[in-house]
Amino acid sequence: MRKKWIAAGIGMIMAVSLTGCSGKLSNDYVTINQYKGLEVSKVEKTEVTDEMVENTINSYLTADQTKTEITDRAAELGDTVDIDYTGTMDGVAFDGGSDTGAMLELGSGSFIGATDSYKGFEEQIVGHNPGETFTITVQFPSDYPKADFSDKVADFEIKLNKIYEVKTPELTDEWVQTMSEESKTVEEFKKEIREKMEKNAQSSVDGQLQQAVMEAFLEKTEVKKLPQEQVDEQYKSIEETYQKMAEAYGVEFAEFLSGYMNMTEEQFKEQAQEVAETAVKRDLACKLLAEKKNLEPSDKEYEEMAETYAKQSNYEDVETFKKEVGEDVVKSAVLQQKVVEYLADNCVQVEPSDSEK
């Protein structure tokens, strides 16, 4: 199953789009009508702001919080509590009004606040001890997102399971040194985080552009015929992947399709066939372009990209990755990546239409 998912994931790194003028390329299976000057919508890079950097660092601080259970006193503002609760209106439970094991910081304003007539949800937990079960009454605000709840009064039966004192570490040079192998000071850490976020933003732009240009490329590629053996192999791979998903959910394949995919077996077969044919078309078109434009990866490029794919797929070594995924699959993915990078380098980015925006 892992092999099929990785193979599919690698394949999805590429896609297609076309416009411009260049010579046709053709073989027994496909004709590429255009591969240079393909028009694709311009992809804007997200600007990394100081606020985004601060928010990311705060998320690291939050993830490094320490939590100490409190057993010798009642809940106070600032504590984090573990609660079960059931909400009712006029004695009838309502959707979204119940939960178990909910973690809530008292005073955070996460739950229903106070009104002129009723105290807020969180402040009414203050003063209660672990193990207590009690009922509170609150009033939904007039601007509550669910209009039919606006200004309504509700009762909540609450069981206070546990009280915790949560401490968030301060952003100091000492803390940075426990979190980063590169940075020693807060300023260095902020710079490190910014550089990583900018790299991720650029990777996102590259991925979107490559997907668009691959889609355009395929649109400009005509199919003469497809090797049925390859199509059947792709279809079988897709079918096996979803059958294993059904097994993981502990249900029959037909039940999985109807219950989780909202489709019939016939619809699945039609879509799987279409996906299989597109995958073979992409493979043939990329191989043809790579052959004619000398884009085949060198041994060094292949090994470097295979190692990258292995790391992305959480494999400890590249040889195990190749063995489990299949070297043919890896080689095809590397070649398609080379092709899509060539297409992206030679495409024309245009302003997106209003609908695309």
Short mmCIF file of C-alpha atoms in Angstrom, two decimals:
data_model
loop_
_atom_site.label_atom_id
_atom_site.label_comp_id
_atom_site.label_asym_id
_atom_site.label_seq_id
_atom_site.Cartn_x
_atom_site.Cartn_y
_atom_site.Cartn_z
CA MET A 1 0.00 0.00 0.00
CA ARG A 2 2.83 2.35 0.91
CA LYS A 3 4.43 1.77 -2.46
CA LYS A 4 1.25 2.72 -4.31
CA TRP A 5 0.73 5.89 -2.28
CA ILE A 6 4.30 7.05 -2.76
CA ALA A 7 4.18 6.34 -6.47
CA ALA A 8 0.96 8.28 -6.79
CA GLY A 9 2.31 11.14 -4.66
CA ILE A 10 5.46 11.49 -6.72
CA GLY A 11 3.47 11.42 -9.95
CA MET A 12 1.18 14.18 -8.73
CA ILE A 13 4.12 16.58 -8.44
CA MET A 14 3.66 17.25 -12.17
CA ALA A 15 0.76 18.56 -14.47
CA VAL A 16 0.03 20.56 -17.88
CA SER A 17 -0.92 23.88 -20.05
CA LEU A 18 -0.09 25.28 -23.62
CA THR A 19 0.03 28.19 -26.08
CA GLY A 20 2.73 29.59 -28.37
CA CYS A 21 4.63 28.29 -31.33
CA SER A 22 7.16 25.51 -31.55
CA GLY A 23 7.65 22.49 -33.77
CA LYS A 24 5.60 19.36 -33.35
CA LEU A 25 7.06 16.23 -31.87
CA SER A 26 5.52 12.89 -32.67
CA ASN A 27 5.93 9.14 -32.33
CA ASP A 28 3.67 6.11 -32.69
CA TYR A 29 1.67 7.02 -29.56
CA VAL A 30 1.42 10.80 -29.12
CA THR A 31 1.87 14.10 -30.94
CA ILE A 32 3.09 17.10 -28.97
CA ASN A 33 1.76 20.19 -30.74
CA GLN A 34 3.47 22.69 -28.45
CA TYR A 35 5.91 22.63 -25.57
CA LYS A 36 7.41 26.14 -25.53
CA GLY A 37 5.59 29.33 -24.73
CA LEU A 38 2.73 27.62 -22.93
CA GLU A 39 0.48 30.22 -21.34
CA VAL A 40 -0.32 29.72 -17.67
CA SER A 41 -1.78 32.00 -15.04
CA LYS A 42 0.83 33.91 -13.09
CA VAL A 43 1.46 32.50 -9.63
CA GLU A 44 2.01 35.13 -6.95
CA LYS A 45 4.47 34.38 -4.17
CA THR A 46 3.24 34.91 -0.63
CA GLU A 47 5.19 37.64 1.12
CA VAL A 48 6.61 36.52 4.45
CA THR A 49 5.84 39.27 6.99
CA ASP A 50 7.21 39.92 10.47
CA GLU A 51 3.83 38.91 11.87
CA MET A 52 3.98 35.56 10.10
CA VAL A 53 7.45 34.92 11.53
CA GLU A 54 6.25 35.86 15.03
CA ASN A 55 3.21 33.59 14.72
CA THR A 56 5.39 30.68 13.64
CA ILE A 57 7.76 31.18 16.56
CA ASN A 58 4.79 31.43 18.94
CA SER A 59 3.56 28.09 17.62
CA TYR A 60 6.95 26.57 18.53
CA LEU A 61 6.71 28.09 22.01
CA THR A 62 3.20 26.72 22.43
CA ALA A 63 4.30 23.27 21.31
CA ASP A 64 7.01 23.36 24.01
CA GLN A 65 4.62 24.15 26.84
CA THR A 66 4.80 22.24 30.11
CA LYS A 67 1.57 21.02 31.73
CA THR A 68 1.27 20.32 35.46
CA GLU A 69 -1.89 18.78 36.91
CA ILE A 70 -3.43 20.68 39.83
CA THR A 71 -5.25 18.56 42.43
CA ASP A 72 -5.25 20.69 45.60
CA ARG A 73 -7.37 23.69 44.62
CA ALA A 74 -10.29 24.93 42.54
CA ALA A 75 -10.00 26.16 38.97
CA GLU A 76 -8.75 29.72 38.41
CA LEU A 77 -8.58 32.05 35.42
CA GLY A 78 -5.49 31.15 33.44
CA ASP A 79 -5.79 27.43 34.18
CA THR A 80 -6.40 24.89 31.44
CA VAL A 81 -9.20 22.47 32.25
CA ASP A 82 -10.27 19.11 30.86
CA ILE A 83 -14.07 19.01 30.74
CA ASP A 84 -17.03 16.99 29.46
CA TYR A 85 -20.12 19.04 28.69
CA THR A 86 -23.62 18.67 27.29
CA GLY A 87 -25.64 21.68 26.16
CA THR A 88 -29.43 21.86 26.08
CA MET A 89 -32.08 24.41 25.15
CA ASP A 90 -35.41 23.95 26.86
CA GLY A 91 -34.20 20.55 27.97
CA VAL A 92 -33.30 19.36 24.46
CA ALA A 93 -29.68 18.70 23.43
CA PHE A 94 -28.54 20.58 20.32
CA ASP A 95 -25.99 19.83 17.60
CA GLY A 96 -22.47 20.97 18.44
CA GLY A 97 -23.32 21.50 22.09
CA SER A 98 -21.57 18.44 23.56
CA ASP A 99 -18.01 17.19 23.88
CA THR A 100 -15.82 14.99 26.06
CA GLY A 101 -12.22 15.60 27.09
CA ALA A 102 -12.30 19.18 25.79
CA MET A 103 -9.25 21.25 26.75
CA LEU A 104 -10.12 24.86 27.57
CA GLU A 105 -8.00 27.72 28.85
CA LEU A 106 -10.12 29.70 31.30
CA GLY A 107 -10.11 33.34 30.32
CA SER A 108 -9.15 32.71 26.69
CA GLY A 109 -12.56 33.80 25.40
CA SER A 110 -12.84 30.63 23.32
CA PHE A 111 -16.35 29.79 24.56
CA ILE A 112 -19.55 31.83 24.98
CA GLY A 113 -18.86 35.12 26.73
CA ALA A 114 -20.87 37.10 29.27
CA THR A 115 -24.01 39.10 28.46
CA ASP A 116 -25.93 41.63 30.52
CA SER A 117 -27.98 38.83 32.06
CA TYR A 118 -25.58 35.86 32.24
CA LYS A 119 -21.97 35.17 33.09
CA GLY A 120 -19.68 33.67 30.49
CA PHE A 121 -19.09 29.93 30.04
CA GLU A 122 -15.46 30.01 31.18
CA GLU A 123 -15.87 32.21 34.25
CA GLN A 124 -18.58 29.90 35.58
CA ILE A 125 -16.09 27.03 35.72
CA VAL A 126 -13.82 29.07 38.00
CA GLY A 127 -14.15 27.95 41.61
CA HIS A 128 -15.03 24.34 40.85
CA ASN A 129 -12.81 21.39 41.77
CA PRO A 130 -11.71 18.31 39.82
CA GLY A 131 -14.40 15.62 39.77
CA GLU A 132 -17.29 18.05 40.22
CA THR A 133 -20.35 17.94 37.99
CA PHE A 134 -22.42 21.13 37.79
CA THR A 135 -24.74 23.07 35.51
CA ILE A 136 -24.24 26.58 34.16
CA THR A 137 -26.51 28.83 32.13
CA VAL A 138 -25.27 31.10 29.33
CA GLN A 139 -26.75 33.24 26.60
CA PHE A 140 -25.57 33.10 23.00
CA PRO A 141 -24.60 36.55 21.64
CA SER A 142 -26.87 38.34 19.20
CA ASP A 143 -24.21 38.11 16.46
CA TYR A 144 -23.62 34.38 16.89
CA PRO A 145 -22.74 32.75 13.51
CA LYS A 146 -25.71 30.36 13.71
CA ALA A 147 -28.58 32.83 13.48
CA ASP A 148 -31.13 30.53 15.11
CA PHE A 149 -28.95 30.50 18.26
CA SER A 150 -28.74 34.29 18.56
CA ASP A 151 -29.76 35.56 22.02
CA LYS A 152 -30.89 32.03 22.99
CA VAL A 153 -30.33 30.81 26.55
CA ALA A 154 -28.72 27.39 27.03
CA ASP A 155 -27.84 25.16 29.96
CA PHE A 156 -24.60 23.17 30.05
CA GLU A 157 -23.99 20.25 32.35
CA ILE A 158 -20.26 20.18 32.94
CA LYS A 159 -17.97 17.61 34.49
CA LEU A 160 -14.61 19.06 35.46
CA ASN A 161 -12.18 16.19 34.90
CA LYS A 162 -8.81 17.79 35.53
CA ILE A 163 -7.13 21.14 36.08
CA TYR A 164 -3.74 21.96 34.60
CA GLU A 165 -1.28 24.78 35.01
CA VAL A 166 0.27 25.34 31.59
CA LYS A 167 3.50 27.30 31.27
CA THR A 168 4.78 28.62 27.96
CA PRO A 169 8.55 29.10 27.72
CA GLU A 170 9.92 32.58 27.09
CA LEU A 171 11.66 33.40 23.83
CA THR A 172 15.26 33.61 24.99
CA ASP A 173 18.68 32.77 23.59
CA GLU A 174 18.79 29.75 25.93
CA TRP A 175 15.46 28.41 24.62
CA VAL A 176 16.55 28.96 21.01
CA GLN A 177 19.63 26.83 21.58
CA THR A 178 17.44 23.94 22.71
CA MET A 179 15.28 24.21 19.59
CA SER A 180 17.70 24.96 16.77
CA GLU A 181 20.90 23.40 15.50
CA GLU A 182 21.71 26.54 13.51
CA SER A 183 20.80 29.52 15.68
CA LYS A 184 22.26 30.67 18.99
CA THR A 185 20.30 33.87 19.57
CA VAL A 186 16.71 35.04 19.21
CA GLU A 187 17.61 37.27 16.26
CA GLU A 188 19.39 34.43 14.50
CA PHE A 189 16.38 32.20 15.10
CA LYS A 190 14.01 34.76 13.62
CA LYS A 191 16.23 34.98 10.55
CA GLU A 192 16.35 31.18 10.29
CA ILE A 193 12.57 30.91 10.48
CA ARG A 194 12.08 33.66 7.88
CA GLU A 195 14.48 31.97 5.45
CA LYS A 196 12.68 28.63 5.85
CA MET A 197 9.28 30.26 5.35
CA GLU A 198 10.50 32.08 2.22
CA LYS A 199 11.93 28.82 0.88
CA ASN A 200 8.59 27.10 1.50
CA ALA A 201 6.75 29.98 -0.17
CA GLN A 202 8.97 29.65 -3.25
CA SER A 203 8.47 25.88 -3.30
CA SER A 204 4.72 26.46 -3.25
CA VAL A 205 4.99 28.86 -6.21
CA ASP A 206 7.17 26.40 -8.14
CA GLY A 207 4.76 23.56 -7.43
CA GLN A 208 1.70 25.51 -8.56
CA LEU A 209 3.45 26.71 -11.71
CA GLN A 210 4.70 23.24 -12.57
CA GLN A 211 1.26 21.74 -12.08
CA ALA A 212 -0.32 24.36 -14.31
CA VAL A 213 2.27 24.04 -17.04
CA MET A 214 2.03 20.24 -17.05
CA GLU A 215 -1.74 20.46 -17.46
CA ALA A 216 -1.25 22.85 -20.36
CA PHE A 217 1.34 20.55 -21.91
CA LEU A 218 -1.05 17.61 -21.83
CA GLU A 219 -3.80 19.70 -23.39
CA LYS A 220 -1.49 20.32 -26.34
CA THR A 221 -0.66 16.64 -26.65
CA GLU A 222 -2.77 14.43 -28.89
CA VAL A 223 -3.04 10.70 -28.33
CA LYS A 224 -2.78 8.39 -31.32
CA LYS A 225 -3.01 5.23 -29.27
CA LEU A 226 -2.03 4.14 -25.79
CA PRO A 227 -0.23 0.90 -24.94
CA GLN A 228 -3.06 -1.10 -23.39
CA GLU A 229 -0.67 -3.01 -21.17
CA GLN A 230 0.54 0.20 -19.51
CA VAL A 231 -3.00 1.50 -19.07
CA ASP A 232 -4.08 -1.78 -17.49
CA GLU A 233 -1.10 -1.68 -15.15
CA GLN A 234 -1.93 1.87 -14.05
CA TYR A 235 -5.59 0.97 -13.55
CA LYS A 236 -4.63 -2.06 -11.46
CA SER A 237 -2.37 0.10 -9.30
CA ILE A 238 -5.18 2.60 -8.67
CA GLU A 239 -7.70 -0.12 -7.89
CA GLU A 240 -5.34 -1.89 -5.48
CA THR A 241 -4.67 1.38 -3.65
CA TYR A 242 -8.36 1.97 -2.97
CA GLN A 243 -8.98 -1.67 -2.12
CA LYS A 244 -6.28 -1.45 0.54
CA MET A 245 -7.91 1.72 1.84
CA ALA A 246 -11.17 -0.17 2.19
CA GLU A 247 -9.34 -2.92 4.08
CA ALA A 248 -7.83 -0.32 6.39
CA TYR A 249 -11.33 0.94 7.19
CA GLY A 250 -12.52 -2.62 7.70
CA VAL A 251 -15.29 -2.47 5.09
CA GLU A 252 -16.07 -4.09 1.76
CA PHE A 253 -14.83 -2.26 -1.34
CA ALA A 254 -18.33 -1.35 -2.58
CA GLU A 255 -19.27 -0.06 0.87
CA PHE A 256 -16.08 2.01 1.01
CA LEU A 257 -16.81 3.58 -2.37
CA SER A 258 -20.40 4.47 -1.50
CA GLY A 259 -19.81 5.49 2.10
CA TYR A 260 -16.46 7.26 1.92
CA MET A 261 -16.05 8.21 -1.74
CA ASN A 262 -19.72 8.86 -2.54
CA MET A 263 -19.58 6.91 -5.79
CA THR A 264 -20.71 3.63 -7.28
CA GLU A 265 -18.37 0.91 -8.48
CA GLU A 266 -19.22 1.87 -12.05
CA GLN A 267 -18.32 5.50 -11.40
CA PHE A 268 -15.08 4.41 -9.77
CA LYS A 269 -14.15 2.29 -12.79
CA GLU A 270 -14.81 5.19 -15.17
CA GLN A 271 -12.75 7.66 -13.15
CA ALA A 272 -9.94 5.19 -12.49
CA GLN A 273 -9.76 4.41 -16.22
CA GLU A 274 -9.53 8.12 -17.03
CA VAL A 275 -6.79 8.66 -14.46
CA ALA A 276 -4.87 5.64 -15.74
CA GLU A 277 -5.03 6.84 -19.34
CA THR A 278 -3.92 10.34 -18.34
CA ALA A 279 -0.97 8.92 -16.41
CA VAL A 280 0.17 6.88 -19.41
CA LYS A 281 -0.32 9.86 -21.72
CA ARG A 282 1.80 12.01 -19.42
CA ASP A 283 4.51 9.37 -19.23
CA LEU A 284 4.68 8.97 -23.02
CA ALA A 285 4.66 12.71 -23.70
CA CYS A 286 7.39 13.39 -21.15
CA LYS A 287 9.57 10.61 -22.49
CA LEU A 288 9.15 11.90 -26.05
CA LEU A 289 10.04 15.49 -25.10
CA ALA A 290 12.95 14.34 -22.95
CA GLU A 291 14.33 12.29 -25.83
CA LYS A 292 14.03 15.06 -28.43
CA LYS A 293 15.34 17.86 -26.16
CA ASN A 294 18.01 15.82 -24.37
CA LEU A 295 16.34 16.19 -20.97
CA GLU A 296 17.09 12.73 -19.65
CA PRO A 297 18.58 13.08 -16.15
CA SER A 298 22.20 12.13 -15.66
CA ASP A 299 23.10 9.38 -13.21
CA LYS A 300 24.09 12.05 -10.69
CA GLU A 301 20.83 13.95 -11.11
CA TYR A 302 18.85 10.74 -10.79
CA GLU A 303 20.55 9.75 -7.55
CA GLU A 304 20.17 13.25 -6.06
CA MET A 305 16.47 13.46 -6.88
CA ALA A 306 15.84 9.89 -5.75
CA GLU A 307 17.44 10.74 -2.42
CA THR A 308 15.21 13.82 -2.14
CA TYR A 309 12.10 11.73 -2.83
CA ALA A 310 13.23 9.17 -0.26
CA LYS A 311 13.60 11.83 2.43
CA GLN A 312 10.23 13.36 1.55
CA SER A 313 8.68 9.90 1.93
CA ASN A 314 10.41 9.39 5.33
CA TYR A 315 12.72 6.61 4.19
CA GLU A 316 16.02 6.24 6.04
CA ASP A 317 17.95 5.22 2.93
CA VAL A 318 17.39 5.66 -0.77
CA GLU A 319 18.00 2.01 -1.71
CA THR A 320 15.12 0.81 0.47
CA PHE A 321 12.97 3.53 -1.10
CA LYS A 322 13.83 2.40 -4.63
CA LYS A 323 13.18 -1.22 -3.77
CA GLU A 324 9.77 -0.63 -2.17
CA VAL A 325 8.53 1.93 -4.66
CA GLY A 326 10.08 0.37 -7.72
CA GLU A 327 13.05 1.77 -9.58
CA ASP A 328 11.03 2.21 -12.77
CA VAL A 329 8.55 4.37 -10.88
CA VAL A 330 11.34 6.49 -9.40
CA LYS A 331 13.07 6.89 -12.78
CA SER A 332 9.81 7.96 -14.40
CA ALA A 333 9.18 10.49 -11.63
CA VAL A 334 12.68 11.96 -11.94
CA LEU A 335 12.37 12.26 -15.72
CA GLN A 336 8.94 13.89 -15.45
CA GLN A 337 10.33 16.37 -12.93
CA LYS A 338 13.10 17.32 -15.37
CA VAL A 339 10.53 17.79 -18.13
CA VAL A 340 8.16 19.90 -16.04
CA GLU A 341 11.03 22.15 -14.95
CA TYR A 342 11.94 22.64 -18.62
CA LEU A 343 8.32 23.46 -19.47
CA ALA A 344 8.09 25.93 -16.59
CA ASP A 345 11.33 27.65 -17.64
CA ASN A 346 9.92 28.11 -21.15
CA CYS A 347 6.32 29.03 -20.35
CA VAL A 348 4.61 32.43 -20.48
CA GLN A 349 2.90 33.59 -17.30
CA VAL A 350 -0.16 35.78 -17.84
CA GLU A 351 -2.42 37.64 -15.45
CA PRO A 352 -5.18 35.32 -14.20
CA SER A 353 -8.77 35.92 -15.21
CA ASP A 354 -11.28 37.24 -12.68
CA SER A 355 -12.73 33.76 -12.21
CA GLU A 356 -9.27 32.30 -11.55
CA LYS A 357 -8.55 35.03 -9.01
#
